[in-house]
PDB file of N, CA and C in Angstrom:
ATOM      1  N   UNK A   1     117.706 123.061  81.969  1.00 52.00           N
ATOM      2  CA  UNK A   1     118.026 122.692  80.605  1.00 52.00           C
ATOM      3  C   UNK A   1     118.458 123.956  79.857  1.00 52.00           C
ATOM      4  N   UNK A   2     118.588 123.967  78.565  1.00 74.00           N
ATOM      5  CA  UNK A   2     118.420 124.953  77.948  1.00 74.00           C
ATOM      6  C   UNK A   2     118.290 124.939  76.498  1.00 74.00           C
ATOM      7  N   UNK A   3     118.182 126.176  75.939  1.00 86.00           N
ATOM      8  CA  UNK A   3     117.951 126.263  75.021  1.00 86.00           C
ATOM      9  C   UNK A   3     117.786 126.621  73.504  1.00 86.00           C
ATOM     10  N   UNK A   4     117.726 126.080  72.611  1.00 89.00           N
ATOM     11  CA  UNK A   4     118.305 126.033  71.071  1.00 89.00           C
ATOM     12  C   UNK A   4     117.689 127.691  70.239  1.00 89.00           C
ATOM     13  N   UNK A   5     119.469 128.034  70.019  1.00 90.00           N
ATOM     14  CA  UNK A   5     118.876 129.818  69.275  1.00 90.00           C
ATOM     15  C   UNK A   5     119.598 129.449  67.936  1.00 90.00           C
ATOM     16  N   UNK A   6     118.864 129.809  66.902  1.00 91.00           N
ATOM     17  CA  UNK A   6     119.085 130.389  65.348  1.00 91.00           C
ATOM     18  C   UNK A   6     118.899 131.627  64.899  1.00 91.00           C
ATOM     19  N   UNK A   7     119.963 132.143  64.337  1.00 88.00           N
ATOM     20  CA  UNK A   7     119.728 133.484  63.688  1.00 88.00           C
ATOM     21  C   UNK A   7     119.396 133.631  62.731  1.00 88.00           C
ATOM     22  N   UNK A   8     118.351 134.040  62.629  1.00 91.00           N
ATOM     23  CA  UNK A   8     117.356 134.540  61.276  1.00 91.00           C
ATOM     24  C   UNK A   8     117.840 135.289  60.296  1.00 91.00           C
ATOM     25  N   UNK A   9     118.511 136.488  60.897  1.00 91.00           N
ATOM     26  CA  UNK A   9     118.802 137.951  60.340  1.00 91.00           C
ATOM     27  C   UNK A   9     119.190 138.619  61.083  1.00 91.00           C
ATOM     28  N   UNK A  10     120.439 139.460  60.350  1.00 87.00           N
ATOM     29  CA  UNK A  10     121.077 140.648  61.256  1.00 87.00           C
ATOM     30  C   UNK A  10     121.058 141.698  60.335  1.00 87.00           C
ATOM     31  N   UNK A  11     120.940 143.099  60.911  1.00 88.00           N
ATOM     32  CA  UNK A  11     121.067 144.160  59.889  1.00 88.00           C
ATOM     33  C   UNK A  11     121.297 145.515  60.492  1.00 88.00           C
ATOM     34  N   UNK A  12     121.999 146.012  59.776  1.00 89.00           N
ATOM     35  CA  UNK A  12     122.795 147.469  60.729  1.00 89.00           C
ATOM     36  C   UNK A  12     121.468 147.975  60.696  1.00 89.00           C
ATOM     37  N   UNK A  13     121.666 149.188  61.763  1.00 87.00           N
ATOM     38  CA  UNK A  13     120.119 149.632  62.297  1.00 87.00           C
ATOM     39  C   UNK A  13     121.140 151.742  62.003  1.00 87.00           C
ATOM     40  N   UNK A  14     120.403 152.624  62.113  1.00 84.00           N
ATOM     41  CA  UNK A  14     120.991 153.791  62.184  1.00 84.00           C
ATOM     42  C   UNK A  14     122.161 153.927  63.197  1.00 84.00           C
ATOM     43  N   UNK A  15     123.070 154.785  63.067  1.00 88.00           N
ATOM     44  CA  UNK A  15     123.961 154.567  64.405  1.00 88.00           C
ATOM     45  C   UNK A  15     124.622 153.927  64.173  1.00 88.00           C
ATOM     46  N   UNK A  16     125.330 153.291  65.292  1.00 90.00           N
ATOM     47  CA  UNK A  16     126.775 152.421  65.133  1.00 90.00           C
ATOM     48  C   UNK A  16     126.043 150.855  65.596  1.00 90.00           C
ATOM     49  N   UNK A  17     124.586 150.695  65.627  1.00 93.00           N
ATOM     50  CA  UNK A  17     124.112 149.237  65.940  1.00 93.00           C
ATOM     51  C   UNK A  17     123.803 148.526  65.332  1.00 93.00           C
ATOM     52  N   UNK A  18     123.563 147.225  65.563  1.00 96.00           N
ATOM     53  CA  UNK A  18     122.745 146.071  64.733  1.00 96.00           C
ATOM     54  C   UNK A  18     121.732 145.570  65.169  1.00 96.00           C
ATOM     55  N   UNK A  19     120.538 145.401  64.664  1.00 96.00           N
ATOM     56  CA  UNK A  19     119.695 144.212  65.555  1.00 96.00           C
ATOM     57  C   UNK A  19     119.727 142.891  64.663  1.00 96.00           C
ATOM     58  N   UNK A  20     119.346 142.360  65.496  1.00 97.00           N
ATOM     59  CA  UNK A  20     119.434 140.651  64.900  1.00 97.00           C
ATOM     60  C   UNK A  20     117.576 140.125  65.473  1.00 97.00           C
ATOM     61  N   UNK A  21     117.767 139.500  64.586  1.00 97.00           N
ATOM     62  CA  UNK A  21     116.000 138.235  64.541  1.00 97.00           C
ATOM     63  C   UNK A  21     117.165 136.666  64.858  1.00 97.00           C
ATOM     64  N   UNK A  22     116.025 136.492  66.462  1.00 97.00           N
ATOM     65  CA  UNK A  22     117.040 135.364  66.738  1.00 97.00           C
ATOM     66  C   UNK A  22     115.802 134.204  66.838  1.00 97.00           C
ATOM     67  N   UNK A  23     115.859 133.477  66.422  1.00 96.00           N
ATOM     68  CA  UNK A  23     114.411 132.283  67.139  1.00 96.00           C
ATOM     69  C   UNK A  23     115.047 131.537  68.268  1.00 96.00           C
ATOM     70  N   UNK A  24     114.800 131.463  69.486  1.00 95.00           N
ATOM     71  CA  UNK A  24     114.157 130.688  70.723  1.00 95.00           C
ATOM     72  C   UNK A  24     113.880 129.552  70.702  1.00 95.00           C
ATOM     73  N   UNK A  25     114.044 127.965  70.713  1.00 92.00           N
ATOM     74  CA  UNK A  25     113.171 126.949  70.557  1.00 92.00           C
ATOM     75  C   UNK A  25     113.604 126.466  72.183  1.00 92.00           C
ATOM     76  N   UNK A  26     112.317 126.387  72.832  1.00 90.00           N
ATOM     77  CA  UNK A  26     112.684 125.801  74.340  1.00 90.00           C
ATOM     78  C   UNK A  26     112.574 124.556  74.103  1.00 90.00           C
ATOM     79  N   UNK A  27     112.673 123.732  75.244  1.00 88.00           N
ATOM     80  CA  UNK A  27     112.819 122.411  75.835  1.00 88.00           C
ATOM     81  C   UNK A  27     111.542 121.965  76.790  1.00 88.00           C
ATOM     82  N   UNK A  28     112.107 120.808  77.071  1.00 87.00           N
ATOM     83  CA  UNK A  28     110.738 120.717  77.809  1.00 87.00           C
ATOM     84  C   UNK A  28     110.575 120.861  79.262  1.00 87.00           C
ATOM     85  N   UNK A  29     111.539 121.045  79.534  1.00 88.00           N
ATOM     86  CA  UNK A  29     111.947 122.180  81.661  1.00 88.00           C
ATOM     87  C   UNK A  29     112.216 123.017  81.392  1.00 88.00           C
ATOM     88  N   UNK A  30     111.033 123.971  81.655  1.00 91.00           N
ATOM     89  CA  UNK A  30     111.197 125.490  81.683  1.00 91.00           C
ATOM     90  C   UNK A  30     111.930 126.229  82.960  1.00 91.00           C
ATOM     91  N   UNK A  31     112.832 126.940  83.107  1.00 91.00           N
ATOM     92  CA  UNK A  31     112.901 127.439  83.953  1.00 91.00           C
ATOM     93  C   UNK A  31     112.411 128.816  84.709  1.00 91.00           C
ATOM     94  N   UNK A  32     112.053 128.255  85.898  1.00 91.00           N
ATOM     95  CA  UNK A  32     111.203 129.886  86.436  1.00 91.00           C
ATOM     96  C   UNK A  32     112.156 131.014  86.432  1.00 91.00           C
ATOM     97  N   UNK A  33     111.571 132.333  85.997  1.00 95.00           N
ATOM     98  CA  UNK A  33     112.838 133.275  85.864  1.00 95.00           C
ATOM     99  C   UNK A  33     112.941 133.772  84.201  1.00 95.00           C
ATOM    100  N   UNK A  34     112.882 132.785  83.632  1.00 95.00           N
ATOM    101  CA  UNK A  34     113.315 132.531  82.238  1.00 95.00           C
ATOM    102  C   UNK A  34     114.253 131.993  82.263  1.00 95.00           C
ATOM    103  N   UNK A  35     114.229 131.298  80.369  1.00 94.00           N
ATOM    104  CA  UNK A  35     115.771 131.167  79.878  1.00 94.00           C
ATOM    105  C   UNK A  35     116.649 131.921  79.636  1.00 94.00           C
ATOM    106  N   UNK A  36     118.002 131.663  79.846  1.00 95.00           N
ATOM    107  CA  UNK A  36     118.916 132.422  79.582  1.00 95.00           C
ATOM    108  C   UNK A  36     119.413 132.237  78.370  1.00 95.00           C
ATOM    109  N   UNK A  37     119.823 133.860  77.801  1.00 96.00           N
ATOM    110  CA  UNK A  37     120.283 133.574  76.883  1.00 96.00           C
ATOM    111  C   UNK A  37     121.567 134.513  76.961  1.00 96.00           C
ATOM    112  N   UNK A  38     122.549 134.439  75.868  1.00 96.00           N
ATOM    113  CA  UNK A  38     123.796 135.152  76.091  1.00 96.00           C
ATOM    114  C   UNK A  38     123.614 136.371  74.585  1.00 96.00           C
ATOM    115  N   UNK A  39     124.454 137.256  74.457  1.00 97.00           N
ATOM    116  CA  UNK A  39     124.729 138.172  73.732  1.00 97.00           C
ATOM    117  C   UNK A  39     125.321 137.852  72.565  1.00 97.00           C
ATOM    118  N   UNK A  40     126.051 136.606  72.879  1.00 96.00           N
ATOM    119  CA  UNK A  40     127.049 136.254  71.544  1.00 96.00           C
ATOM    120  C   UNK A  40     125.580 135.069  71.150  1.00 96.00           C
ATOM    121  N   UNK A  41     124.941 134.584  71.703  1.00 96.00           N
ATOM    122  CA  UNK A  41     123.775 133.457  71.386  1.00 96.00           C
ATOM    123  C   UNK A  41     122.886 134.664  69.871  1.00 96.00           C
ATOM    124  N   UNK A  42     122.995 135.624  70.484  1.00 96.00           N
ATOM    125  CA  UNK A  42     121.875 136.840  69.523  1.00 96.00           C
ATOM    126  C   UNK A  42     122.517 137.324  68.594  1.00 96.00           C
ATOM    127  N   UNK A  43     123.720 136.988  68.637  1.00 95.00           N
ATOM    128  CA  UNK A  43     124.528 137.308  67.792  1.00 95.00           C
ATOM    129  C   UNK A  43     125.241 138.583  67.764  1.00 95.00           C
ATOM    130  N   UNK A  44     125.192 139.539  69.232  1.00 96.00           N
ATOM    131  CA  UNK A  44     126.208 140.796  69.614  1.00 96.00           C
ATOM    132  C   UNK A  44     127.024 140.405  70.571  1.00 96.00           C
ATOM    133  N   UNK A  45     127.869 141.520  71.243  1.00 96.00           N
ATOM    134  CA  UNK A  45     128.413 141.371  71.814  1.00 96.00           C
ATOM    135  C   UNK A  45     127.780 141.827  72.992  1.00 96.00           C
ATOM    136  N   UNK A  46     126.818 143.153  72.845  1.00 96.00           N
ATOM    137  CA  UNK A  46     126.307 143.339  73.733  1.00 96.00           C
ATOM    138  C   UNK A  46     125.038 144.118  73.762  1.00 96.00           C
ATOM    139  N   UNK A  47     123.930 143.348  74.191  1.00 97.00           N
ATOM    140  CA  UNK A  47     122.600 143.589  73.784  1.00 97.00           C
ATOM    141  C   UNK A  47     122.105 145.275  74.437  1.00 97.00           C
ATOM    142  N   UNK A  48     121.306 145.706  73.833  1.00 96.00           N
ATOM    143  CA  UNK A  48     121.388 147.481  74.480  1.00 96.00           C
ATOM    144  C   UNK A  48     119.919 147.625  74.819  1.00 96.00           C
ATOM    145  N   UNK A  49     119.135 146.710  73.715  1.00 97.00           N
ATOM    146  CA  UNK A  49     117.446 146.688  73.988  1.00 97.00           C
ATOM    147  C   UNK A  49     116.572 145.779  73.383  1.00 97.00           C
ATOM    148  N   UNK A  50     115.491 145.342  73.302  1.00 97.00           N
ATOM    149  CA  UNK A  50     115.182 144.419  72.269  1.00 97.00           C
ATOM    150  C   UNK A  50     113.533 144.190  72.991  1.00 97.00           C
ATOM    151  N   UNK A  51     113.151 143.044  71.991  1.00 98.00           N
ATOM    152  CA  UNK A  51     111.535 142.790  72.460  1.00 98.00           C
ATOM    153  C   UNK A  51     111.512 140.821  71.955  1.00 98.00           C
ATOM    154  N   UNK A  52     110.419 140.516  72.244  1.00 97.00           N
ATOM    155  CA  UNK A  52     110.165 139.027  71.751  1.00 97.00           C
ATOM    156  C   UNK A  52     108.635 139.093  71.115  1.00 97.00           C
ATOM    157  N   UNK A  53     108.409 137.960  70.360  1.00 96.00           N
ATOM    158  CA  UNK A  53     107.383 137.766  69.896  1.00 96.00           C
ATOM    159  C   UNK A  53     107.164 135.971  69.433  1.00 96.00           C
ATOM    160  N   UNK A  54     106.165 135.192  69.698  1.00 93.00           N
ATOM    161  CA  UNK A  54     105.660 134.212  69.836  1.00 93.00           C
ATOM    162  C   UNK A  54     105.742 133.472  68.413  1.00 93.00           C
ATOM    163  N   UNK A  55     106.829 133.132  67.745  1.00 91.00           N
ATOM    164  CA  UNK A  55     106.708 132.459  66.654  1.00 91.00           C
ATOM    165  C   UNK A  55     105.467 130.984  66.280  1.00 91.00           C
ATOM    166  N   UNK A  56     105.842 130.435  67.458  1.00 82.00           N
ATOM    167  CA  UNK A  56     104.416 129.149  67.602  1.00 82.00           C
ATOM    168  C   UNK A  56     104.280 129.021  68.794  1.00 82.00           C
ATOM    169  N   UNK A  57     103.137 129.051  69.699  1.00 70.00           N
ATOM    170  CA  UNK A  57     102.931 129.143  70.529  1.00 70.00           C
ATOM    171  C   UNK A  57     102.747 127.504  71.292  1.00 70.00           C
ATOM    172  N   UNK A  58     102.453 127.346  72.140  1.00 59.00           N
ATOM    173  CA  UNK A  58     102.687 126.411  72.868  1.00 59.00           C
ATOM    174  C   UNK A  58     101.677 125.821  72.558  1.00 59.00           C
ATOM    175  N   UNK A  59     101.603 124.279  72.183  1.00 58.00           N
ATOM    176  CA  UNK A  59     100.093 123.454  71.387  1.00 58.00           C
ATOM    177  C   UNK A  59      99.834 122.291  72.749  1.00 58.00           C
ATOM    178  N   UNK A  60     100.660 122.292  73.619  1.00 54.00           N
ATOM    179  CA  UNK A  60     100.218 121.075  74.364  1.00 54.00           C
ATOM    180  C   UNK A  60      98.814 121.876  75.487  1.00 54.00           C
ATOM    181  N   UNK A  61      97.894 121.529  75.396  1.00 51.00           N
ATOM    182  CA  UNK A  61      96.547 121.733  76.082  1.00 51.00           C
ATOM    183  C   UNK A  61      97.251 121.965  77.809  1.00 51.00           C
ATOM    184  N   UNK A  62      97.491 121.610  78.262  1.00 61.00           N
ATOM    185  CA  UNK A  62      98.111 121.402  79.502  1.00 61.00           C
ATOM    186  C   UNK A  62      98.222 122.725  80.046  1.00 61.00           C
ATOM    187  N   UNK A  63      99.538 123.125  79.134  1.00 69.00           N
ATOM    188  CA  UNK A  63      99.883 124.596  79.494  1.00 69.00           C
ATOM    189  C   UNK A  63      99.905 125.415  78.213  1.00 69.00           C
ATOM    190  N   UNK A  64      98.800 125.751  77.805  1.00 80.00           N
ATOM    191  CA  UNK A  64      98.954 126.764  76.495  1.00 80.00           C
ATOM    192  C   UNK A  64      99.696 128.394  76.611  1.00 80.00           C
ATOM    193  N   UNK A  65     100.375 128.899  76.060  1.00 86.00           N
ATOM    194  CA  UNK A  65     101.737 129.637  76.027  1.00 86.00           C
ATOM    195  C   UNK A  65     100.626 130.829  75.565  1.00 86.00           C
ATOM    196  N   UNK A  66     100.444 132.099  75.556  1.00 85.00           N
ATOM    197  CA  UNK A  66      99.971 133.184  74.639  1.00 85.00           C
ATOM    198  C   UNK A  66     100.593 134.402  74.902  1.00 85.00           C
ATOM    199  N   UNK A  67     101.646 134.458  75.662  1.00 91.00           N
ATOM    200  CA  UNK A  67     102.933 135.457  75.591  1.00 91.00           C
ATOM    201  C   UNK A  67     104.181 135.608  75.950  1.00 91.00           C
ATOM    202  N   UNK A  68     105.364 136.187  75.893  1.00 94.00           N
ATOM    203  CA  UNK A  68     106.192 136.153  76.179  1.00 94.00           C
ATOM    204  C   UNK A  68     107.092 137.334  76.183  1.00 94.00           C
ATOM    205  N   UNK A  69     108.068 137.270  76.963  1.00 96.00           N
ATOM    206  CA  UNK A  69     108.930 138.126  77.312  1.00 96.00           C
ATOM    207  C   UNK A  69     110.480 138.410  77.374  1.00 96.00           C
ATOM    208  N   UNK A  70     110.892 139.702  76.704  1.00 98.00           N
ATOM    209  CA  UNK A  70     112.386 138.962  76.677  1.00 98.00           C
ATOM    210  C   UNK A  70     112.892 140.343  78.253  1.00 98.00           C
ATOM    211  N   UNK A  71     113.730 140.022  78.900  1.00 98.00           N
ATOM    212  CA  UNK A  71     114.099 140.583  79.997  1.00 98.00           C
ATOM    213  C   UNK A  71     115.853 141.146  79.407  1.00 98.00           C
ATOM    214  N   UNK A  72     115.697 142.386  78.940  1.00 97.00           N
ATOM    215  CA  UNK A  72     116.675 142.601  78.381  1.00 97.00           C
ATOM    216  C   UNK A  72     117.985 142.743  79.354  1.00 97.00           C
ATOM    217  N   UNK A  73     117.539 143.608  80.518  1.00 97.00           N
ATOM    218  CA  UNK A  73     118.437 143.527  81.153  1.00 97.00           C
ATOM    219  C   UNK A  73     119.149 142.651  82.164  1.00 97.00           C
ATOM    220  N   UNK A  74     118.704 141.377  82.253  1.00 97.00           N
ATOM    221  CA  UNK A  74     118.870 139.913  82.582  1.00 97.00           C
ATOM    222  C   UNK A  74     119.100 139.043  81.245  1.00 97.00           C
ATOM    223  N   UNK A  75     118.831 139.123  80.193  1.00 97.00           N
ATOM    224  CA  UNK A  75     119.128 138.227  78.913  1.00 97.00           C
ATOM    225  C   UNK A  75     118.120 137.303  79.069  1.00 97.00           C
ATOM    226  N   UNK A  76     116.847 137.313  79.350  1.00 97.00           N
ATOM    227  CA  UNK A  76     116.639 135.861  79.791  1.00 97.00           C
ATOM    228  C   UNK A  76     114.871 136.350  78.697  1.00 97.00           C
ATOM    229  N   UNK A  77     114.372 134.583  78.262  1.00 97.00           N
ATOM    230  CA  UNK A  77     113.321 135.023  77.716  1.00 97.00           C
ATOM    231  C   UNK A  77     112.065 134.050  78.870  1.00 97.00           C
ATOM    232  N   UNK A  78     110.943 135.366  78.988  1.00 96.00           N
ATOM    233  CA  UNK A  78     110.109 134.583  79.870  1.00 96.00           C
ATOM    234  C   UNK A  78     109.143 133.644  79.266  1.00 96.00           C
ATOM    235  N   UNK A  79     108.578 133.090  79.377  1.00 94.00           N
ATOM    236  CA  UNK A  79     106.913 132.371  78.609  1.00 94.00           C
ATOM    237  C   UNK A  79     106.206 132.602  79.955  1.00 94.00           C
ATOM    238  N   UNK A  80     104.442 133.016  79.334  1.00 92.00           N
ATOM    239  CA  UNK A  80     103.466 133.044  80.206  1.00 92.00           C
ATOM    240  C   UNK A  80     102.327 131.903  80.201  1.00 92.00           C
ATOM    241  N   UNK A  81     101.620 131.475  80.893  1.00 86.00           N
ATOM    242  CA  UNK A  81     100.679 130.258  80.782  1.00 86.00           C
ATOM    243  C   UNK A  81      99.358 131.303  80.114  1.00 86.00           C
ATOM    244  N   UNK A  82      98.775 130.655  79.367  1.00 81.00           N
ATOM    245  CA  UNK A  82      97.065 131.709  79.039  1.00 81.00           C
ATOM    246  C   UNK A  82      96.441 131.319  79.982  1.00 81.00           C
ATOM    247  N   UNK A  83      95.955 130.528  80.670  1.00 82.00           N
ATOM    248  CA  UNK A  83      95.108 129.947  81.836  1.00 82.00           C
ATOM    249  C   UNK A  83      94.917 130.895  83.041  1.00 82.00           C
ATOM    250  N   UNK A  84      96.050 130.893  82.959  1.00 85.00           N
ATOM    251  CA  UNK A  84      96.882 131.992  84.548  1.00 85.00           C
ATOM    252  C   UNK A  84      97.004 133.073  84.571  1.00 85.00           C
ATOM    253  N   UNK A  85      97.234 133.190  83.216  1.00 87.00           N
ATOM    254  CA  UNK A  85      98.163 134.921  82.873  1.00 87.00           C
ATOM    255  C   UNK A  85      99.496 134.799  83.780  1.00 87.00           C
ATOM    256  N   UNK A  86      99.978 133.780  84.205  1.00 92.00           N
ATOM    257  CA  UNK A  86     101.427 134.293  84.658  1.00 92.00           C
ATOM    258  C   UNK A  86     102.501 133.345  84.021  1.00 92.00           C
ATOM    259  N   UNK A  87     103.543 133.154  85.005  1.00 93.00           N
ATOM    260  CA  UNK A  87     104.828 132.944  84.085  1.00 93.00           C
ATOM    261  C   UNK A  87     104.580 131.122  84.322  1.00 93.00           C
ATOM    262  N   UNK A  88     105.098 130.835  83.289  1.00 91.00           N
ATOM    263  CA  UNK A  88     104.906 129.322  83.112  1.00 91.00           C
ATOM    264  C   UNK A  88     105.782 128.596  84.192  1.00 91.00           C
ATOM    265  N   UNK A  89     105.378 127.593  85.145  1.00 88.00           N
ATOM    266  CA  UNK A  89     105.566 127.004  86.032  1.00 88.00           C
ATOM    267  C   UNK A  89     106.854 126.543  85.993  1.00 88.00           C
ATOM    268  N   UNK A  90     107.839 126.235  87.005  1.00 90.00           N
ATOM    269  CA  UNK A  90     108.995 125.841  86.716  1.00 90.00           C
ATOM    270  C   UNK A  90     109.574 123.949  86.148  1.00 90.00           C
ATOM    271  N   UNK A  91     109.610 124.208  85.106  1.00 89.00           N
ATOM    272  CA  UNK A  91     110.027 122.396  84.489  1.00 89.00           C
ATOM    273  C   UNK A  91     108.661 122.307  83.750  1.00 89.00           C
ATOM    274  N   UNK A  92     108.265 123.069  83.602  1.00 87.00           N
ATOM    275  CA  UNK A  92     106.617 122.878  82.436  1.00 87.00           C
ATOM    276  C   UNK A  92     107.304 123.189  81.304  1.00 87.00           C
ATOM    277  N   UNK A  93     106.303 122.252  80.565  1.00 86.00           N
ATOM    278  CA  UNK A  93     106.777 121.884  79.190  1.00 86.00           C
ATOM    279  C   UNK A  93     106.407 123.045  78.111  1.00 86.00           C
ATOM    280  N   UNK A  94     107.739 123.240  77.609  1.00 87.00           N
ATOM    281  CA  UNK A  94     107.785 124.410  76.515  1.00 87.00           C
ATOM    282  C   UNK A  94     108.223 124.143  75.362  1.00 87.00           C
ATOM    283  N   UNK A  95     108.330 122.516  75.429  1.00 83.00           N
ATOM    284  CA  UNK A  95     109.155 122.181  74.234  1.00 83.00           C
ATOM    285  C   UNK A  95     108.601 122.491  72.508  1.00 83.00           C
ATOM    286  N   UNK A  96     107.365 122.794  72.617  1.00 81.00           N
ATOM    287  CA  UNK A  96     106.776 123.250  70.999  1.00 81.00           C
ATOM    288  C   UNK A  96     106.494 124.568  70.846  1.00 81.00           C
ATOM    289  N   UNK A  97     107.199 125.118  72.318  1.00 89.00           N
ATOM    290  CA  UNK A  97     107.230 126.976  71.826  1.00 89.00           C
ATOM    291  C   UNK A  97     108.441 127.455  70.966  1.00 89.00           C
ATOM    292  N   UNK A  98     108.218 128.510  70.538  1.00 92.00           N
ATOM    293  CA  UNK A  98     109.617 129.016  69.571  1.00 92.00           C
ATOM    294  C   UNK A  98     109.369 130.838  69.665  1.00 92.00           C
ATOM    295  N   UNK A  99     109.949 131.365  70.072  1.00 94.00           N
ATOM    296  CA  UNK A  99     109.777 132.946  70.338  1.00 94.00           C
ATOM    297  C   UNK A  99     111.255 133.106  69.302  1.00 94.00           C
ATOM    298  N   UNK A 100     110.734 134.379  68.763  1.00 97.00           N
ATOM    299  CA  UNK A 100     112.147 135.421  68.120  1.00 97.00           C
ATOM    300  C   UNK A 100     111.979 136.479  68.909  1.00 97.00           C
ATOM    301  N   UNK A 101     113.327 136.522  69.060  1.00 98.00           N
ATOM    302  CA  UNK A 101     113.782 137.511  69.724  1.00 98.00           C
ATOM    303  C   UNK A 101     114.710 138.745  68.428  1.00 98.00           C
ATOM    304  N   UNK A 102     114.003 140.072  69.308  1.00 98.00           N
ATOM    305  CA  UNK A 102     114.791 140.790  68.085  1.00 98.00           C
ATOM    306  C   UNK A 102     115.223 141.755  69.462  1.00 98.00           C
ATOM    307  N   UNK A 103     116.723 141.822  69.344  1.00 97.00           N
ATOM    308  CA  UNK A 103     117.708 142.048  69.711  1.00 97.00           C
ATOM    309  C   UNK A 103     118.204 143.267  69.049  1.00 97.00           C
ATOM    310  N   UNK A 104     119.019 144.571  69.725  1.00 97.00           N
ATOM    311  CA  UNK A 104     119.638 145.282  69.364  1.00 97.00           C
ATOM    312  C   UNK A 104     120.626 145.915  70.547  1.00 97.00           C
ATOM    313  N   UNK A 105     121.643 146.268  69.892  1.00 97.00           N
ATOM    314  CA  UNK A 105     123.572 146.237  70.118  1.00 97.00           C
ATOM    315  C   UNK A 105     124.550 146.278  69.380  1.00 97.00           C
ATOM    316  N   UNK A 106     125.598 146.047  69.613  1.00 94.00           N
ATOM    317  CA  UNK A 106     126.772 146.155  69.067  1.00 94.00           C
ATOM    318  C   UNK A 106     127.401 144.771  69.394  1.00 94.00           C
TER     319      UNK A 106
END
C-alpha cells in the first residue's frame, strides 16, 4: 500500500538548505523494510539528512507502535512494535500511526 504525506512547514535552514516538517499517516499493510517515501513527497528535491518522530502512536492493542524511524538513505520510514522492540510485522496494521518527518535538502 502506501502512504498519505502533508507538509506542515518548510523553512530555509543556514546554507543553501531547507528542512521541511512532513506528517506520515500509514495504512493499514505495513510494509517490512518501511514505507517509502520520495523527496518531492517531503517536499525537496533531494533529501541530505533528517530524523522522525511519533506524532500519534499506534492505539490498536494488537500492535502498539512506540518508535520509529526514518532511513534517510533509503527514503523509507520504519515503525517498531513496543511488545517486541522490533520492526512492525509485514501487513500489520498502522493505520492510526502518523510520524513527522523532518527532512533536510535542497
Amino acid at each position: 500500500m502506501s502512504v498519505a504525506v502533508e507538509t506542515v512547514r518548510t523553512a530555509k535552514v543556514p546554507g543553501d538548505e531547507f528542512m521541511t516538517e512532513t506528517d506520515v499517516t500509514f495504512d493499514n499493510k505495513y510494509v517490512t523494510g518501511g514505507e517509502p517515501v520520495t523527496a518531492e513527497q517531503l517536499g525537496l528535491s533531494r533529501v541530505t539528512g533528517g530524523f522522525a518522530v511519533l506524532v500519534n502512536p499506534g492505539e490498536a492493542e494488537a500492535t502498539p507502535i512506540n518508535q520509529c524511524f526514518f532511513d534517510v538513505a533509503n527514503l523509507k520510514v520504519k515503525l517498531f512494535n513496543s511488545k517486541t522492540s522490533k520492526e512492525l510485522a509485514n501487513e500489520g496494521d498502522a493505520s492510526k500511526v502518523i510520524v513527522r518527518v523532518f527532512a533536510f535538502g535542497k
